[in-house]
Tab-separated table of C-alpha atoms and ligand atoms in Angstrom:
chain	number	residue	atom	x	y	z
A	27	UNK	CA	0.000	0.000	0.000
A	28	UNK	CA	1.345	3.522	-0.739
A	29	UNK	CA	2.605	5.200	2.431
A	30	UNK	CA	0.954	8.050	4.309
A	31	UNK	CA	3.132	11.165	4.786
A	32	UNK	CA	5.061	11.664	8.013
A	33	UNK	CA	3.199	14.954	8.356
A	34	UNK	CA	-0.109	13.096	8.040
A	35	UNK	CA	0.937	10.579	10.655
A	36	UNK	CA	2.093	13.390	12.956
A	37	UNK	CA	-1.206	15.319	12.663
A	38	UNK	CA	-2.729	15.256	16.160
A	39	UNK	CA	-6.323	14.259	16.787
A	40	UNK	CA	-8.443	17.054	18.220
A	41	UNK	CA	-8.810	16.490	21.976
A	42	UNK	CA	-12.162	18.226	21.653
A	43	UNK	CA	-13.542	15.700	19.202
A	44	UNK	CA	-11.595	12.507	19.744
A	45	UNK	CA	-13.987	11.066	22.340
A	46	UNK	CA	-16.941	11.528	19.981
A	47	UNK	CA	-17.282	7.779	19.197
A	48	UNK	CA	-17.748	7.092	22.938
A	49	UNK	CA	-20.419	9.795	23.093
A	50	UNK	CA	-22.157	8.194	20.069
A	51	UNK	CA	-22.124	4.869	21.904
A	52	UNK	CA	-23.570	6.517	25.008
A	53	UNK	CA	-26.459	7.974	22.937
A	54	UNK	CA	-27.069	4.569	21.352
A	55	UNK	CA	-27.423	3.175	24.876
A	56	UNK	CA	-30.080	5.810	25.576
A	57	UNK	CA	-27.930	8.034	27.812
A	58	UNK	CA	-28.168	11.826	27.843
A	59	UNK	CA	-24.756	13.453	27.350
A	60	UNK	CA	-24.059	17.024	28.526
A	61	UNK	CA	-21.527	18.445	26.092
A	62	UNK	CA	-19.007	20.547	27.948
A	63	UNK	CA	-16.306	19.515	25.508
A	64	UNK	CA	-16.905	21.743	22.491
A	65	UNK	CA	-17.170	25.495	21.962
A	66	UNK	CA	-20.459	25.264	20.103
A	67	UNK	CA	-22.663	27.845	21.844
A	68	UNK	CA	-26.372	27.136	22.355
A	69	UNK	CA	-27.012	30.877	21.826
A	70	UNK	CA	-29.329	31.778	18.934
A	71	UNK	CA	-27.759	33.249	15.785
A	72	UNK	CA	-29.078	36.836	15.216
A	73	UNK	CA	-32.209	36.598	13.049
A	74	UNK	CA	-30.967	39.465	10.929
A	75	UNK	CA	-28.122	37.207	9.675
A	76	UNK	CA	-30.311	34.192	8.955
A	77	UNK	CA	-32.948	36.357	7.252
A	78	UNK	CA	-30.365	37.905	4.928
A	79	UNK	CA	-29.727	34.471	3.451
A	80	UNK	CA	-33.413	33.521	3.338
A	81	UNK	CA	-34.494	36.592	1.400
A	82	UNK	CA	-31.536	36.783	-0.944
A	83	UNK	CA	-32.487	36.117	-4.559
A	84	UNK	CA	-29.333	34.984	-6.310
A	85	UNK	CA	-29.433	33.633	-9.869
A	86	UNK	CA	-25.962	32.182	-9.605
A	87	UNK	CA	-24.212	31.221	-6.416
A	88	UNK	CA	-20.904	32.561	-7.697
A	89	UNK	CA	-17.406	32.883	-6.244
A	90	UNK	CA	-16.600	36.203	-4.602
A	91	UNK	CA	-13.214	37.937	-4.704
A	92	UNK	CA	-10.513	35.820	-3.070
A	93	UNK	CA	-10.019	38.434	-0.364
A	94	UNK	CA	-13.765	38.547	0.300
A	95	UNK	CA	-16.426	40.851	-1.091
A	96	UNK	CA	-15.643	44.574	-1.081
A	97	UNK	CA	-18.869	45.458	0.712
A	98	UNK	CA	-18.276	42.989	3.467
A	99	UNK	CA	-14.659	44.024	4.053
A	100	UNK	CA	-15.688	47.671	4.073
A	101	UNK	CA	-18.257	46.935	6.766
A	102	UNK	CA	-15.853	44.849	8.831
A	103	UNK	CA	-13.479	47.830	8.826
A	104	UNK	CA	-16.407	49.892	10.189
A	105	UNK	CA	-16.959	47.339	12.964
A	106	UNK	CA	-13.260	47.531	13.914
A	107	UNK	CA	-13.395	51.328	13.931
A	108	UNK	CA	-16.072	51.113	16.636
A	109	UNK	CA	-13.658	48.924	18.584
A	110	UNK	CA	-10.885	51.515	18.301
A	111	UNK	CA	-9.036	49.433	15.693
A	112	UNK	CA	-8.199	51.612	12.711
A	113	UNK	CA	-7.907	49.495	9.568
A	114	UNK	CA	-9.229	49.738	6.023
A	115	UNK	CA	-10.765	47.039	3.848
A	116	UNK	CA	-7.361	46.578	2.179
A	117	UNK	CA	-5.944	45.319	5.472
A	118	UNK	CA	-8.509	42.508	5.632
A	119	UNK	CA	-8.695	39.107	3.960
A	120	UNK	CA	-11.918	37.180	4.497
A	121	UNK	CA	-11.306	33.507	5.200
A	122	UNK	CA	-13.163	30.273	5.713
A	123	UNK	CA	-13.316	30.640	9.466
A	124	UNK	CA	-10.604	31.851	11.804
A	125	UNK	CA	-9.081	28.412	11.156
A	126	UNK	CA	-8.155	29.281	7.590
A	127	UNK	CA	-6.895	32.708	8.694
A	128	UNK	CA	-4.480	30.924	11.047
A	129	UNK	CA	-3.303	28.631	8.260
A	130	UNK	CA	-2.787	31.621	5.936
A	131	UNK	CA	-0.870	33.467	8.659
A	132	UNK	CA	1.372	30.475	9.337
A	133	UNK	CA	1.903	29.909	5.602
A	134	UNK	CA	2.681	33.574	4.963
A	135	UNK	CA	5.330	34.083	7.622
A	136	UNK	CA	6.909	30.721	8.433
A	137	UNK	CA	8.939	28.085	6.640
A	138	UNK	CA	9.475	24.450	7.529
A	139	UNK	CA	11.251	24.097	10.904
A	140	UNK	CA	10.679	27.707	11.898
A	141	UNK	CA	9.560	28.251	15.475
A	142	UNK	CA	6.547	29.946	16.974
A	143	UNK	CA	6.312	30.729	20.688
A	144	UNK	CA	2.867	30.139	22.200
A	145	UNK	CA	1.814	30.449	25.838
A	146	UNK	CA	0.347	27.088	26.800
A	147	UNK	CA	-2.203	25.705	27.396
A	148	UNK	CA	-3.421	26.939	23.996
A	149	UNK	CA	-6.250	26.277	21.534
A	150	UNK	CA	-5.585	22.646	20.654
A	151	UNK	CA	-5.789	23.120	16.897
A	152	UNK	CA	-2.669	25.323	16.986
A	153	UNK	CA	-0.893	21.966	17.265
A	154	UNK	CA	-2.618	20.784	14.079
A	155	UNK	CA	-1.981	24.019	12.159
A	156	UNK	CA	1.693	23.899	13.148
A	157	UNK	CA	2.086	20.295	12.047
A	158	UNK	CA	0.314	21.039	8.764
A	159	UNK	CA	2.682	23.993	8.198
A	160	UNK	CA	5.822	22.090	9.283
A	161	UNK	CA	6.397	24.633	12.032
A	162	UNK	CA	7.597	23.872	15.574
A	163	UNK	CA	5.743	25.218	18.588
A	164	UNK	CA	7.948	26.413	21.421
A	165	UNK	CA	5.664	26.606	24.449
A	166	UNK	CA	5.976	29.087	27.265
A	167	UNK	CA	4.115	27.628	30.190
A	168	UNK	CA	1.402	29.550	32.015
A	169	UNK	CA	0.157	27.965	35.217
A	170	UNK	CA	-3.219	27.331	36.778
A	171	UNK	CA	-1.786	28.565	40.117
A	172	UNK	CA	-1.200	31.994	38.510
A	173	UNK	CA	-4.655	31.965	36.861
A	174	UNK	CA	-2.750	31.433	33.568
A	175	UNK	CA	-1.239	34.936	33.541
A	176	UNK	CA	1.387	35.681	30.911
A	177	UNK	CA	4.809	34.426	32.039
A	178	UNK	CA	7.507	37.045	32.631
A	179	UNK	CA	9.070	38.668	29.555
A	180	UNK	CA	12.391	36.979	30.371
A	181	UNK	CA	10.710	33.593	29.898
A	182	UNK	CA	9.863	34.564	26.308
A	183	UNK	CA	13.272	36.002	25.629
A	184	UNK	CA	14.977	32.827	26.847
A	185	UNK	CA	13.110	30.909	24.134
A	186	UNK	CA	13.907	33.147	21.161
A	187	UNK	CA	16.345	31.566	18.668
A	188	UNK	CA	17.396	32.345	15.104
A	189	UNK	CA	14.439	30.196	13.974
A	190	UNK	CA	11.799	32.079	15.952
A	191	UNK	CA	9.433	33.905	13.605
A	192	UNK	CA	6.438	34.743	15.742
A	193	UNK	CA	4.651	34.792	19.058
A	194	UNK	CA	1.012	33.685	19.046
A	195	UNK	CA	-1.482	34.578	21.736
A	196	UNK	CA	-5.187	33.921	22.058
A	197	UNK	CA	-6.949	36.860	23.679
A	198	UNK	CA	-9.261	36.188	25.464
A	199	UNK	CA	-7.928	32.692	25.702
A	200	UNK	CA	-9.267	29.336	24.796
A	201	UNK	CA	-8.979	27.126	26.896
A	202	UNK	CA	-8.084	29.308	29.899
A	203	UNK	CA	-10.447	32.270	29.568
A	204	UNK	CA	-7.416	34.451	30.302
A	205	UNK	CA	-7.676	38.073	29.207
A	206	UNK	CA	-4.394	39.887	28.485
A	207	UNK	CA	-4.072	43.311	30.022
A	208	UNK	CA	-2.997	46.386	28.062
A	209	UNK	CA	0.313	46.224	29.945
A	210	UNK	CA	0.885	42.627	28.886
A	211	UNK	CA	0.167	43.469	25.235
A	212	UNK	CA	2.638	46.355	25.519
A	213	UNK	CA	5.261	43.983	26.945
A	214	UNK	CA	4.742	41.622	24.032
A	215	UNK	CA	4.976	44.566	21.632
A	216	UNK	CA	8.364	45.438	23.120
A	217	UNK	CA	9.660	41.897	22.614
A	218	UNK	CA	8.477	41.522	19.016
A	219	UNK	CA	9.881	44.947	18.125
A	220	UNK	CA	13.223	44.201	19.760
A	221	UNK	CA	13.612	40.783	18.092
A	222	UNK	CA	11.853	41.632	14.813
A	223	UNK	CA	9.145	38.990	15.164
A	224	UNK	CA	5.514	38.777	14.166
A	225	UNK	CA	2.849	38.911	16.855
A	226	UNK	CA	-0.263	36.956	15.943
A	227	UNK	CA	-3.311	37.481	18.132
A	228	UNK	CA	-6.309	35.222	17.850
A	229	UNK	CA	-9.101	37.529	18.967
A	230	UNK	CA	-12.130	35.467	17.997
A	231	UNK	CA	-13.583	35.882	21.518
A	232	UNK	CA	-13.144	39.700	21.608
A	233	UNK	CA	-16.808	40.319	22.505
A	234	UNK	CA	-16.735	37.959	25.462
A	235	UNK	CA	-14.899	39.857	28.192
A	236	UNK	CA	-16.306	40.164	31.683
A	237	UNK	CA	-16.116	42.032	34.979
A	238	UNK	CA	-16.050	45.450	33.333
A	239	UNK	CA	-12.596	44.921	31.836
A	240	UNK	CA	-12.004	46.184	28.295
A	241	UNK	CA	-10.394	44.125	25.589
A	242	UNK	CA	-7.151	45.570	24.256
A	243	UNK	CA	-6.249	44.434	20.755
A	244	UNK	CA	-2.728	44.102	19.365
A	245	UNK	CA	-4.019	46.244	16.479
A	246	UNK	CA	-4.336	49.162	18.920
A	247	UNK	CA	-0.576	49.091	19.497
A	248	UNK	CA	0.643	51.643	16.939
A	249	UNK	CA	4.296	50.694	17.435
A	250	UNK	CA	3.877	47.176	15.989
A	251	UNK	CA	1.831	47.828	12.859
A	252	UNK	CA	4.302	45.857	10.722
A	253	UNK	CA	4.499	42.988	13.222
A	254	UNK	CA	0.841	42.499	14.112
A	255	UNK	CA	-1.487	39.952	12.514
A	256	UNK	CA	-4.972	39.585	13.972
A	257	UNK	CA	-7.176	36.535	13.506
A	258	UNK	CA	-10.923	36.932	13.751
A	259	UNK	CA	-14.136	35.001	13.155
A	260	UNK	CA	-17.924	35.303	13.181
A	261	UNK	CA	-18.250	31.800	14.658
A	262	UNK	CA	-18.522	32.733	18.313
A	263	UNK	CA	-19.396	36.438	18.060
A	264	UNK	CA	-22.758	35.743	16.429
A	265	UNK	CA	-23.012	32.048	17.256
A	266	UNK	CA	-22.442	31.362	13.558
A	267	UNK	CA	-19.936	28.510	13.736
A	268	UNK	CA	-21.422	26.851	10.652
A	269	UNK	CA	-21.054	29.949	8.470
A	270	UNK	CA	-17.314	29.299	8.247
A	271	UNK	CA	-16.329	32.954	7.960
A	272	UNK	CA	-13.363	34.628	9.573
A	273	UNK	CA	-10.641	37.031	8.573
A	274	UNK	CA	-6.968	37.868	8.755
A	275	UNK	CA	-6.155	41.506	9.483
A	276	UNK	CA	-2.791	43.232	9.207
A	277	UNK	CA	-1.406	46.661	8.354
A	278	UNK	CA	1.665	44.918	6.968
A	279	UNK	CA	1.141	45.112	3.183
A	280	UNK	CA	3.529	42.238	2.456
A	281	UNK	CA	1.674	39.948	4.824
A	282	UNK	CA	-1.627	40.817	3.158
A	283	UNK	CA	-0.192	40.382	-0.364
A	284	UNK	CA	1.197	36.980	0.624
A	285	UNK	CA	-1.942	35.801	2.407
A	286	UNK	CA	-3.871	36.848	-0.699
A	287	UNK	CA	-1.900	34.335	-2.767
A	288	UNK	CA	-3.004	31.583	-0.393
A	289	UNK	CA	-6.538	32.956	-0.655
A	290	UNK	CA	-6.383	32.923	-4.450
A	291	UNK	CA	-5.280	29.291	-4.413
A	292	UNK	CA	-8.493	28.326	-2.652
A	293	UNK	CA	-10.443	30.779	-4.867
A	294	UNK	CA	-13.026	32.353	-2.551
A	295	UNK	CA	-14.598	32.306	0.902
A	296	UNK	CA	-18.217	31.046	0.978
A	297	UNK	CA	-20.576	33.481	-0.752
A	298	UNK	CA	-23.843	32.941	1.139
A	299	UNK	CA	-22.053	32.949	4.454
A	300	UNK	CA	-20.493	36.335	3.621
A	301	UNK	CA	-24.000	37.682	3.012
A	302	UNK	CA	-25.077	36.368	6.429
A	303	UNK	CA	-21.920	37.704	8.088
A	304	UNK	CA	-22.348	41.147	6.517
A	305	UNK	CA	-25.910	41.322	7.814
A	306	UNK	CA	-24.753	40.104	11.233
A	307	UNK	CA	-22.694	43.294	11.532
A	308	UNK	CA	-26.009	45.103	12.077
A	309	UNK	CA	-26.747	43.056	15.190
A	310	UNK	CA	-27.882	45.449	17.925
A	311	UNK	CA	-25.747	45.958	21.025
A	312	UNK	CA	-28.633	44.593	23.124
A	313	UNK	CA	-27.924	41.107	21.650
A	314	UNK	CA	-24.344	41.201	22.951
A	315	UNK	CA	-25.415	42.640	26.307
A	316	UNK	CA	-27.810	39.740	26.789
A	317	UNK	CA	-25.355	37.111	25.606
A	318	UNK	CA	-22.621	38.509	27.828
A	319	UNK	CA	-24.894	38.574	30.872
A	320	UNK	CA	-25.811	34.949	30.157
A	321	UNK	CA	-22.156	33.872	29.952
A	322	UNK	CA	-21.259	35.749	33.123
A	323	UNK	CA	-23.938	34.001	35.146
A	324	UNK	CA	-22.996	30.644	33.618
A	325	UNK	CA	-19.349	31.233	34.455
A	326	UNK	CA	-20.173	32.230	38.018
A	327	UNK	CA	-22.362	29.156	38.520
A	328	UNK	CA	-19.801	26.839	36.962
A	329	UNK	CA	-16.860	28.124	38.998
A	330	UNK	CA	-18.895	28.197	42.217
A	331	UNK	CA	-20.040	24.595	41.724
A	332	UNK	CA	-16.601	23.324	40.693
A	333	UNK	CA	-14.946	24.964	43.691
A	334	UNK	CA	-17.265	23.012	45.975
A	335	UNK	CA	-15.799	19.694	44.786
A	336	UNK	CA	-12.974	18.421	46.951
A	337	UNK	CA	-9.642	18.240	45.163
A	338	UNK	CA	-10.728	20.343	42.176
A	339	UNK	CA	-8.707	23.446	41.310
A	340	UNK	CA	-10.022	25.964	38.813
A	341	UNK	CA	-8.792	29.236	37.298
A	342	UNK	CA	-11.459	31.924	37.050
A	343	UNK	CA	-11.890	32.981	33.420
A	344	UNK	CA	-12.121	36.691	32.562
A	345	UNK	CA	-13.268	36.100	29.004
A	346	UNK	CA	-14.346	33.601	26.303
A	347	UNK	CA	-16.487	30.715	27.572
A	348	UNK	CA	-14.066	28.090	28.784
A	349	UNK	CA	-12.201	27.200	31.907
A	350	UNK	CA	-9.474	24.739	32.763
A	351	UNK	CA	-10.014	22.628	35.863
A	352	UNK	CA	-7.503	20.383	37.588
A	353	UNK	CA	-9.055	17.159	38.877
A	354	UNK	CA	-7.921	14.695	41.526
A	355	UNK	CA	-7.240	12.084	38.824
A	356	UNK	CA	-4.023	10.795	37.283
A	357	UNK	CA	-5.217	10.769	33.715
A	358	UNK	CA	-8.056	13.028	32.577
A	359	UNK	CA	-8.132	11.291	29.185
A	360	UNK	CA	-9.034	8.035	30.851
A	361	UNK	CA	-11.481	9.761	33.205
A	362	UNK	CA	-13.287	11.486	30.313
A	363	UNK	CA	-13.644	8.208	28.420
A	364	UNK	CA	-14.723	6.356	31.581
A	365	UNK	CA	-17.466	8.954	32.164
A	366	UNK	CA	-18.951	8.264	28.748
A	367	UNK	CA	-18.606	4.515	28.952
A	368	UNK	CA	-19.315	3.663	32.556
A	369	UNK	CA	-20.913	6.452	34.556
A	370	UNK	CA	-24.440	7.852	34.705
A	371	UNK	CA	-26.596	9.744	37.171
A	372	UNK	CA	-30.266	9.140	36.322
A	373	UNK	CA	-29.307	8.078	32.799
A	374	UNK	CA	-27.184	11.200	32.234
A	375	UNK	CA	-23.467	11.667	31.780
A	376	UNK	CA	-21.064	14.394	30.721
A	377	UNK	CA	-18.444	14.877	28.038
A	378	UNK	CA	-15.381	17.033	28.752
A	379	UNK	CA	-12.194	17.741	26.788
A	380	UNK	CA	-9.034	16.301	28.388
A	381	UNK	CA	-6.607	19.221	28.585
A	382	UNK	CA	-3.328	17.450	27.718
A	383	UNK	CA	-4.076	18.105	24.026
A	384	UNK	CA	-4.052	21.847	24.770
A	385	UNK	CA	-0.352	21.627	25.664
A	386	UNK	CA	2.549	20.773	23.394
A	387	UNK	CA	4.810	19.849	26.319
A	388	UNK	CA	4.451	16.095	26.827
A	389	UNK	CA	3.165	15.039	30.238
A	390	UNK	CA	1.722	18.447	31.204
A	391	UNK	CA	-1.982	18.964	31.889
A	392	UNK	CA	-2.642	15.235	32.274
A	393	UNK	CA	-4.940	15.812	35.238
A	394	UNK	CA	-6.735	18.797	33.706
A	395	UNK	CA	-9.879	19.171	31.631
A	396	UNK	CA	-11.318	22.024	29.629
A	397	UNK	CA	-14.947	22.871	30.261
A	398	UNK	CA	-16.944	24.955	27.786
A	399	UNK	CA	-19.846	26.729	29.494
A	400	UNK	CA	-22.050	26.597	26.450
A	401	UNK	CA	-25.069	25.071	28.229
A	402	UNK	CA	-27.766	26.773	30.294
A	403	UNK	CA	-27.267	27.066	34.038
A	404	UNK	CA	-29.584	24.228	34.933
A	405	UNK	CA	-27.720	21.836	32.635
A	406	UNK	CA	-24.375	23.159	33.933
A	407	UNK	CA	-25.387	22.418	37.526
A	408	UNK	CA	-26.458	18.909	36.571
A	409	UNK	CA	-23.265	18.328	34.593
A	410	UNK	CA	-21.029	19.484	37.473
A	411	UNK	CA	-22.987	17.279	39.872
A	412	UNK	CA	-22.277	14.314	37.578
A	413	UNK	CA	-18.559	15.193	37.692
A	414	UNK	CA	-18.711	15.407	41.490
A	415	UNK	CA	-20.421	12.031	41.890
A	416	UNK	CA	-18.124	10.477	39.304
A	417	UNK	CA	-14.976	11.608	41.124
A	418	UNK	CA	-16.206	9.808	44.257
A	419	UNK	CA	-16.243	6.410	42.547
A	420	UNK	CA	-13.760	6.703	39.639
A	421	UNK	CA	-11.161	3.930	39.935
A	422	UNK	CA	-8.194	6.312	39.661
B	525	PLP	C1	-9.246	30.314	19.833
B	525	PLP	C2	-9.902	29.868	18.580
B	525	PLP	N1	-9.393	30.281	17.422
B	525	PLP	C3	-9.917	29.905	16.248
B	525	PLP	C4	-11.015	29.072	16.220
B	525	PLP	C5	-11.524	28.681	14.897
B	525	PLP	O1	-12.825	29.034	14.714
B	525	PLP	P1	-13.512	29.144	13.301
B	525	PLP	O2	-12.668	28.442	12.297
B	525	PLP	O3	-14.849	28.495	13.491
B	525	PLP	O4	-13.616	30.598	13.037
B	525	PLP	C6	-11.584	28.608	17.409
B	525	PLP	C7	-12.722	27.690	17.425
B	525	PLP	O5	-13.143	27.161	18.420
B	525	PLP	C8	-11.004	29.030	18.629
B	525	PLP	O6	-11.483	28.629	19.811
């Protein structure tokens, strides 16, 4: 048989999805499964976005420009302006989700064996994108004990080599919910300027910041206009994960010209989804106020309930809709699978994402899980109760 590539063999499975067959089996056995494993919000997509697709009368569902339609990019620039991010449509390339924007960014700035520094734990698919791009992740460890704050600047500087091309942060963070302060962004700006690196910020959760703190984007840092690449998406902002629309934003003309070549190779982002995403930009502020209030009360309930369980340690998230919890187990992978296969409370069980896959350092995070608070409070309470009861009897 012809051989699979080394790269293909090295591609990691998503820790968020890899237990799916066990969940399928649990459904087949008639169990209810609370999904705390995946960042698929249960929040309704704004009607304005869905209606735009319903009422659109297209004769031909054609390609759009590779960089995305002019109208849409113009309006995205308007949205950024309201967020104190001053860019024009020419600084934006519309992509098939934030996922493709990350791939374009990696492809545009890094060659095989180049290095990218990422605070870990990080969004698990950064591992996949790096493998696909032949790039090596150099992790800088942030710790649950410090609420996953950014490690000291010196820790970054120690890791910079002649192969380092970029630093990547996720702000607010998946899986930690960590929100970088303006001071931290400024520190990062100093490092990338000093060492002539790119700074990529994945800001797909920009809207979801809590406790009255304001999000500070890398695009607001004037001093790093040539270094900064922002990744964005409509998936979470408007609960439009299935639209598959995101974008790459940079003031660096060479980055945009290069990313455009990748965009041309895949021809165009989805046309109907751009129509929906353009309409979504008219979503009233009241929608976000409600959604934010909902996430805040979910977060508070989740953290409160988790903290009541003996032996569980949890970092309080300041943004996004995830948290990382440390459990009194040796192997969270095994625990998560065991939950689906062997444990129920009144016919119900829970699916969580083992956190080891959110680290690139082997052996770290083995006793941690990521919880997505994408269920209503009642379901969250029930799900945490299942975890609590399960920990009492799990054969560790
Ligand atoms: C941090 C982060 N970045 C990027 C993505 C990719 O999202 P999408 O491709 O749906 O825009 C996700 C999805 O969960 C995410 O959590």
